Short mmCIF file of C-alpha atoms in Angstrom, two decimals:
data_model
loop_
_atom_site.label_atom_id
_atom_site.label_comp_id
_atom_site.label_asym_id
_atom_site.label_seq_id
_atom_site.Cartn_x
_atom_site.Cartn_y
_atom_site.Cartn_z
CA UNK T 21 13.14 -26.01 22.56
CA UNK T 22 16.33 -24.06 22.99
CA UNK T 23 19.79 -24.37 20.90
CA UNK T 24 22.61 -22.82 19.82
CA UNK T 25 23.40 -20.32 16.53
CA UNK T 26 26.77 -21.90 15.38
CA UNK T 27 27.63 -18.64 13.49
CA UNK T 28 28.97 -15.63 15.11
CA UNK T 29 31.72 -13.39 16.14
CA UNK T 30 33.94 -11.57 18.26
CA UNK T 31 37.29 -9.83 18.25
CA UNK T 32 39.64 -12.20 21.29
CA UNK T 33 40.73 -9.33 24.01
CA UNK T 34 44.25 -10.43 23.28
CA UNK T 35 43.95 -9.13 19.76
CA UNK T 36 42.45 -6.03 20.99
CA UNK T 37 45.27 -5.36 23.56
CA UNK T 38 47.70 -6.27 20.52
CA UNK T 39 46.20 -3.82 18.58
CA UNK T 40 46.46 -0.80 21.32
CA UNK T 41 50.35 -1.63 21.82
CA UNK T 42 50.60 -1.55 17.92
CA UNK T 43 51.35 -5.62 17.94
CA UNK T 44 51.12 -7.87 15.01
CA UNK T 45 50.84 -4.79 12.55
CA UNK T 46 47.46 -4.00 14.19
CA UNK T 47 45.75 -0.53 15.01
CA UNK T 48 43.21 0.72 16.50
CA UNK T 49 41.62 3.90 15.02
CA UNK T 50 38.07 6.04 15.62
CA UNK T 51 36.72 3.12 16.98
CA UNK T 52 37.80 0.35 14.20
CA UNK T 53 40.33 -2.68 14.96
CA UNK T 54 42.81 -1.93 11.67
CA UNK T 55 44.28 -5.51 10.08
CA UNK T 56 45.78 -5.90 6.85
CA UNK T 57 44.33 -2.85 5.76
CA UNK T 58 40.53 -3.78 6.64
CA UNK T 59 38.68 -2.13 9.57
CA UNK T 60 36.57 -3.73 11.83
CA UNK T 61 33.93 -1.62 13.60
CA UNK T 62 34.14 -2.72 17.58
CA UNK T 63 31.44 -1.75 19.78
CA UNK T 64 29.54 -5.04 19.33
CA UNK T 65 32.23 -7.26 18.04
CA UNK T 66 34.70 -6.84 21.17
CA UNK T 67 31.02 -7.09 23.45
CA UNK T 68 30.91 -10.91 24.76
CA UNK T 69 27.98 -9.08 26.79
CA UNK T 70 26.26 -7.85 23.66
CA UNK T 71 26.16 -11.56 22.74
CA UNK T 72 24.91 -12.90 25.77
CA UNK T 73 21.86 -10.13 25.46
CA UNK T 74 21.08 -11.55 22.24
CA UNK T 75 21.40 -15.30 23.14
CA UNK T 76 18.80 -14.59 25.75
CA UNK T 77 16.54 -12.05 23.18
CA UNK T 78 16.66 -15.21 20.88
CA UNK T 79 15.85 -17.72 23.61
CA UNK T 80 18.81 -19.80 23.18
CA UNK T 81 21.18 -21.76 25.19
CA UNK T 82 24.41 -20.28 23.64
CA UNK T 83 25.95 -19.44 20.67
CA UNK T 84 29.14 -20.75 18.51
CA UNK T 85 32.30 -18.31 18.17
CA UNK T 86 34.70 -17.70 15.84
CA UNK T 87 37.08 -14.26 14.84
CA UNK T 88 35.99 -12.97 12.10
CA UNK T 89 37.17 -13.77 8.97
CA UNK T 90 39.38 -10.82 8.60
CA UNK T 91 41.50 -12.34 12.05
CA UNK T 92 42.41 -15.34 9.89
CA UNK T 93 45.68 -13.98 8.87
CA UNK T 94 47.41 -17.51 7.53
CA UNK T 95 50.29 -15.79 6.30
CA UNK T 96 51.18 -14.53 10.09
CA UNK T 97 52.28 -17.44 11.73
CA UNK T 98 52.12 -19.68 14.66
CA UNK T 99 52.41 -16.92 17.32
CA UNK T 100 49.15 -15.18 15.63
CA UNK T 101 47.49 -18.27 16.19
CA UNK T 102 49.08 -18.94 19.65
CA UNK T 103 47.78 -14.78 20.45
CA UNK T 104 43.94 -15.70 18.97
CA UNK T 105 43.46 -18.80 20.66
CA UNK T 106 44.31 -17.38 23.88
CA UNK T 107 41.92 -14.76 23.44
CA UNK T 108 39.20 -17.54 22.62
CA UNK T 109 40.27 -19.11 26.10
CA UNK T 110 39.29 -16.06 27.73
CA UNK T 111 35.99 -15.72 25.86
CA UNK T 112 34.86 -19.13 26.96
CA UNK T 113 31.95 -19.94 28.73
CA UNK T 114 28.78 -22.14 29.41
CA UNK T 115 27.50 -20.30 26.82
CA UNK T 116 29.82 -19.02 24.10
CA UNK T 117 31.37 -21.96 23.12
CA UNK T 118 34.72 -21.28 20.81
CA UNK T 119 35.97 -22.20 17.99
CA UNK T 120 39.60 -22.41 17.51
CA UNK T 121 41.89 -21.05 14.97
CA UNK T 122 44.62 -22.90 12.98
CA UNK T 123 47.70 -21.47 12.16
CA UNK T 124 46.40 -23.86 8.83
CA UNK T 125 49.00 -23.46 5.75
CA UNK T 126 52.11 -24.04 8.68
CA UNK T 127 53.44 -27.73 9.04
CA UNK T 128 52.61 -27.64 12.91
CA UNK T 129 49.04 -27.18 12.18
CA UNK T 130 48.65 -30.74 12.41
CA UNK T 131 50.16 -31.00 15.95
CA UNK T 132 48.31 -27.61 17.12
CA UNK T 133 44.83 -28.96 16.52
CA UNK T 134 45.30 -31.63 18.25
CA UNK T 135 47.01 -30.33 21.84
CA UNK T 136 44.15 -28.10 21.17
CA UNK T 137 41.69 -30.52 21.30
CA UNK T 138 43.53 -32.23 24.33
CA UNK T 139 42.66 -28.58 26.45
CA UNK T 140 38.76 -29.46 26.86
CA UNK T 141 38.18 -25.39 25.98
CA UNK T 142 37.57 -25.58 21.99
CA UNK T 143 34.25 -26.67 20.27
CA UNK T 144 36.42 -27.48 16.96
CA UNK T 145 37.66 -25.29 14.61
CA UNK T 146 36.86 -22.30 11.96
CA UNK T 147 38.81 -22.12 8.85
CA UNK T 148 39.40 -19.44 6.22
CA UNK T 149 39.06 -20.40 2.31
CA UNK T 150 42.84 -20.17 1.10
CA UNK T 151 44.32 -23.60 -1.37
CA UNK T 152 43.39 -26.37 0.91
CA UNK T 153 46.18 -28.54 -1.06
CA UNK T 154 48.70 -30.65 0.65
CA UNK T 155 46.15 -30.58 4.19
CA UNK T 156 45.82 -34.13 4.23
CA UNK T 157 48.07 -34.36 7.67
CA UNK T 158 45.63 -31.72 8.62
CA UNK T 159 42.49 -33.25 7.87
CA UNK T 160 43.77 -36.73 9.62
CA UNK T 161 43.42 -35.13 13.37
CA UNK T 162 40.56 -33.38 12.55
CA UNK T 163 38.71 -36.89 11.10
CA UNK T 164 39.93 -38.57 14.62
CA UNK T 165 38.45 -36.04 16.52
CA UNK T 166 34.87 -35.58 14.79
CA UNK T 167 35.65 -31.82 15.05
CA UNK T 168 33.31 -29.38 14.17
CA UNK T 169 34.91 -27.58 11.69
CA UNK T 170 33.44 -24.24 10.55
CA UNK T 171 34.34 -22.97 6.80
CA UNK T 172 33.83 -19.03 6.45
CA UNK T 173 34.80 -17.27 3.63
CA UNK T 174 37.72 -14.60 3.51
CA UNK T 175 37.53 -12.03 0.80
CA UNK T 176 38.27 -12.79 -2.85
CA UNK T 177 41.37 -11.42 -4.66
CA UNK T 178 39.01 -10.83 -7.89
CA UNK T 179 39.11 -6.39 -8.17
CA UNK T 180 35.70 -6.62 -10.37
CA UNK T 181 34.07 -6.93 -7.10
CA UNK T 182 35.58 -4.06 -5.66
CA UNK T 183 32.15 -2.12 -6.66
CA UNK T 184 28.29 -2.28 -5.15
CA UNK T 185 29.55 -4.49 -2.52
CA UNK T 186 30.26 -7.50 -4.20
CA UNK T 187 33.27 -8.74 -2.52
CA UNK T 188 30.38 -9.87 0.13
CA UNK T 189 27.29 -10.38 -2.13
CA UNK T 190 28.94 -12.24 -4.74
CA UNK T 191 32.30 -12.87 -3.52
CA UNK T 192 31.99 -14.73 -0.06
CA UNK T 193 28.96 -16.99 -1.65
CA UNK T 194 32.18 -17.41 -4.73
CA UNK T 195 34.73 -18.11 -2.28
CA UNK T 196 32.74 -20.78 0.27
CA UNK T 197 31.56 -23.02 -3.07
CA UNK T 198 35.24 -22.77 -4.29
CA UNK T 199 36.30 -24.50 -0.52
CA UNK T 200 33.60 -26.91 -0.73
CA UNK T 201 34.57 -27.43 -4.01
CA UNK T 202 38.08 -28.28 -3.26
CA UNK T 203 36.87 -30.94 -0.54
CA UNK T 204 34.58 -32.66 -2.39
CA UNK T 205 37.19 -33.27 -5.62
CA UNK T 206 40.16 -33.91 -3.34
CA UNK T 207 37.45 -36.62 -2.17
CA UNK T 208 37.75 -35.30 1.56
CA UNK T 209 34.37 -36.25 2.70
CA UNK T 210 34.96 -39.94 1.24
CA UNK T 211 38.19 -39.99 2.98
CA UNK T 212 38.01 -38.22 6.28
CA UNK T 213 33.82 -39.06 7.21
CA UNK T 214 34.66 -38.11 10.72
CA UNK T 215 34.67 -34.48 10.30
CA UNK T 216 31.97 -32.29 10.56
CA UNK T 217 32.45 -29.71 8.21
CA UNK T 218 29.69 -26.59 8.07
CA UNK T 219 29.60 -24.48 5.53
CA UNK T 220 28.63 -20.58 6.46
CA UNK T 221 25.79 -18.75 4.54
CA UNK T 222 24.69 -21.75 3.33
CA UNK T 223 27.58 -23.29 1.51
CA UNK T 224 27.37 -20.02 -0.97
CA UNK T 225 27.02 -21.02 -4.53
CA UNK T 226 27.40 -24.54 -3.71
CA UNK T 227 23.88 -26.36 -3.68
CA UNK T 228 23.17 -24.44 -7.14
CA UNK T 229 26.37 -26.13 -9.45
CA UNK T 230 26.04 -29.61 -7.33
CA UNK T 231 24.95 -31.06 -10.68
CA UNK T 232 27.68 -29.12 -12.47
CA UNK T 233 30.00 -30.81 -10.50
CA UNK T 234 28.55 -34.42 -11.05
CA UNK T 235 28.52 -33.60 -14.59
CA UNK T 236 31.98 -32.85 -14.62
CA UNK T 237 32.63 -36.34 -13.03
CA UNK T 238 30.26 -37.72 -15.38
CA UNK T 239 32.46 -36.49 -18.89
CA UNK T 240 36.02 -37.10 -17.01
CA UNK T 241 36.68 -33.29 -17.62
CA UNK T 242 40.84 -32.71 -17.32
CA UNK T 243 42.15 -32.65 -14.05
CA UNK T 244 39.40 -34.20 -12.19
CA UNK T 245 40.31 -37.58 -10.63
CA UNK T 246 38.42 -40.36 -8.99
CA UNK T 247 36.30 -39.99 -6.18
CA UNK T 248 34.94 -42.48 -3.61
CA UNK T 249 31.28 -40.65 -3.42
CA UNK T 250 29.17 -39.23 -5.95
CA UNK T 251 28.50 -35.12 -5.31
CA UNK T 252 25.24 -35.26 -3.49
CA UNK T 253 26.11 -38.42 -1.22
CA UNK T 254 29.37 -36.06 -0.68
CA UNK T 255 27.53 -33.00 0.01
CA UNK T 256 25.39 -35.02 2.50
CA UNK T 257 28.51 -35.16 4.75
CA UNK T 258 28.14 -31.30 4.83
CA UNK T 259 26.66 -29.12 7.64
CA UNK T 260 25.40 -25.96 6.43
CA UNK T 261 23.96 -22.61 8.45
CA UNK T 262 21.21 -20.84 7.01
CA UNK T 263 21.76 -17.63 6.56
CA UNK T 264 20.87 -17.30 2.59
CA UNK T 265 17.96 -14.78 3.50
CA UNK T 266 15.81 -16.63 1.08
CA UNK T 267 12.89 -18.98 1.51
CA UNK T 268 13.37 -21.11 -2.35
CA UNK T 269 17.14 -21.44 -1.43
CA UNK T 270 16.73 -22.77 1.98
CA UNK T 271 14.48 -25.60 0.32
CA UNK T 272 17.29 -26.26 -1.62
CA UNK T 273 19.54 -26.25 1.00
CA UNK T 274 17.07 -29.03 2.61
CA UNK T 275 17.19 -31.12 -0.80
CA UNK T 276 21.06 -30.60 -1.12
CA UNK T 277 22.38 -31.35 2.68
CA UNK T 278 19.16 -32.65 4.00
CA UNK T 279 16.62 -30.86 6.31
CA UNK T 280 18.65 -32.40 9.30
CA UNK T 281 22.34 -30.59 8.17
CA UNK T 282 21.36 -27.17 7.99
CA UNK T 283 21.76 -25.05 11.23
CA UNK T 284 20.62 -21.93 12.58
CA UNK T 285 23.38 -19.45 11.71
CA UNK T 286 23.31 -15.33 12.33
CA UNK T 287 26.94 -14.41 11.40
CA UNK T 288 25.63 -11.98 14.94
CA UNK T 289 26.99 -8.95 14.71
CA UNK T 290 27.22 -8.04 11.33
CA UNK T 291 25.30 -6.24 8.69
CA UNK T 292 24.42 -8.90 6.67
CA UNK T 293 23.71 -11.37 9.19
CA UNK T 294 20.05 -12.46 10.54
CA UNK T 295 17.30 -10.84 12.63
CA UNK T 296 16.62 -14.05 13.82
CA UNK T 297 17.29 -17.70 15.06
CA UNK T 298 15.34 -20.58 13.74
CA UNK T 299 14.55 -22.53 17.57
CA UNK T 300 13.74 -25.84 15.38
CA UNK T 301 17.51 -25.51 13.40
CA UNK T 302 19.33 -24.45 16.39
CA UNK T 303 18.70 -27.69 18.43
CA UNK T 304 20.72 -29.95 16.39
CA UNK T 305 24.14 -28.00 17.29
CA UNK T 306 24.13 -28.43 20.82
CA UNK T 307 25.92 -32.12 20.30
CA UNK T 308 27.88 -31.02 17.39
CA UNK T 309 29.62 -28.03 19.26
CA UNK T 310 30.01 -29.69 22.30
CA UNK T 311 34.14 -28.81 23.47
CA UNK T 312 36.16 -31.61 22.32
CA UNK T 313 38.23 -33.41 24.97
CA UNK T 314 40.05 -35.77 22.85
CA UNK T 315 43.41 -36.89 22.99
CA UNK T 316 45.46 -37.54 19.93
CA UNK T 317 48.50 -39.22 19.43
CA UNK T 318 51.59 -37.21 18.11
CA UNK T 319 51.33 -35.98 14.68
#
């Protein structure tokens, strides 16, 4: 039984040839893509061939792409987007499906994800961790198009993690429960079943303060309104990958979400990703990241 890993990465080619004209206040230096500051090692992550190899290594019929997090970049507009996406066009194939980026906090996100969807190219969508408030308009196309919509953490603005690597250990897990979070208080899942949201590395922190939350509910703490669906119906709605690198907290994950959400996830190529693909978790994806071809009316 083959399948697909929904989570991994590469760098588009149109950010790379940004980058080596000096584009979009990008860089390229000793072998790094520089953005915002960050580096990004290529050699793997501008290889679509490097990926193939390990879709075949792992036996599986393709895998799910997204830029990674650090290609987000909400604050730099529509023509950032417009550059990514066409990038993710390129990278297409029968086996790397793509997922397509938002130019999320701008009022034309709305429209964009759905002549997006219209194209027949995108698998859904991945999206970054900033304030999700005021994205109702936003999560209206993505409910009428059951997309597949990826949530990956971006780094956390909190400097205590700058040390022993925490801004990944602890702060993506952080940052991923704090977007879930915001969904499941803003009652999204109640409101918008249709889309398929998945949470990367295993939702982070989420499955462990699911009764924290409920509690909250419970004793009406201040600013927490009504919701339509207790927390664990809620969370229910939830995909999840399973990259948590821990036996316990993958049963949990199978308590939380149910055995059938969770999905085989690498975050291929980085550090911190898997060595492996789960075949039985990787079989469920292959209708969920199928490339939308839905039509939308004007938003």
């Amino acid at each position: 039984m083959a399948g697909w890993d929904v989570h991994t990465h590469l760098i588009p080619p149109t950010v790379l040839s940004a980058a080596h004209r000096g584009e979009f206040g990008l860089s390229v230096d000793s072998g790094s893509l520089v953005v915002d500051g960050q580096r990004l090692p290529l050699g793997r992550l501008a290889d679509p061939a490097a990926l193939l190899h390990w879709i075949t290594e792992q036996s599986l019929d393709g895998a799910v792409v997204s830029v990674p997090p650090a290609l987000f970049r909400y604050d730099a507009g529509v023509e950032w987007a417009e550059l990514v996406n066409q990038g993710l066009r390129e990278l297409a194939t029968p086996q790397l499906r793509v997922l397509a980026h938002l130019p999320l906090l701008d009022p034309t996100a709305p429209s964009v994800a759905a002549g997006l969807a219209g194209e027949g190219v995108f698998s859904g969508f991945a999206l970054g961790t900033p304030s999700y408030a005021g994205l109702d308009p936003v999560w209206r196309v993505l409910d009428v198009l059951e997309a597949f919509t990826l949530i990956h953490p971006g780094n956390s603005d909190d400097k205590r993690l700058d040390s022993f690597y925490l801004s990944n250990l602890l702060g993506n897990p952080y940052e991923t429960g704090v977007a879930a979070a915001s969904l499941v208080f803003a009652d999204v899942p109640g409101r918008f079943p249709g889309i398929r949201f998945c949470l990367c590395h295993g939702g982070g922190v989420t499955a462990a303060v699911a009764g924290r939350w409920q509690r909250g509910i419970d004793t009406d703490r201040p600013g927490i309104e009504p919701v339509s669906l207790p927390v664990a119906e809620a969370l229910r709605r939830f995909y999840v990958d399973d990259l948590v690198h821990d036996d316990a907290v993958l049963e949990l994950l199978h308590k939380t979400f149910g055995p059938e959400r969770v999905l085989a996830g690498s975050d291929w190529p980085f550090p911190m990703g898997s060595d492996g693909v789960s075949a039985a978790r990787s079989a469920t994806a292959e209708v969920l990241t199928r490339p939308l071809a839905k039509e939308v009316a004007a938003w």
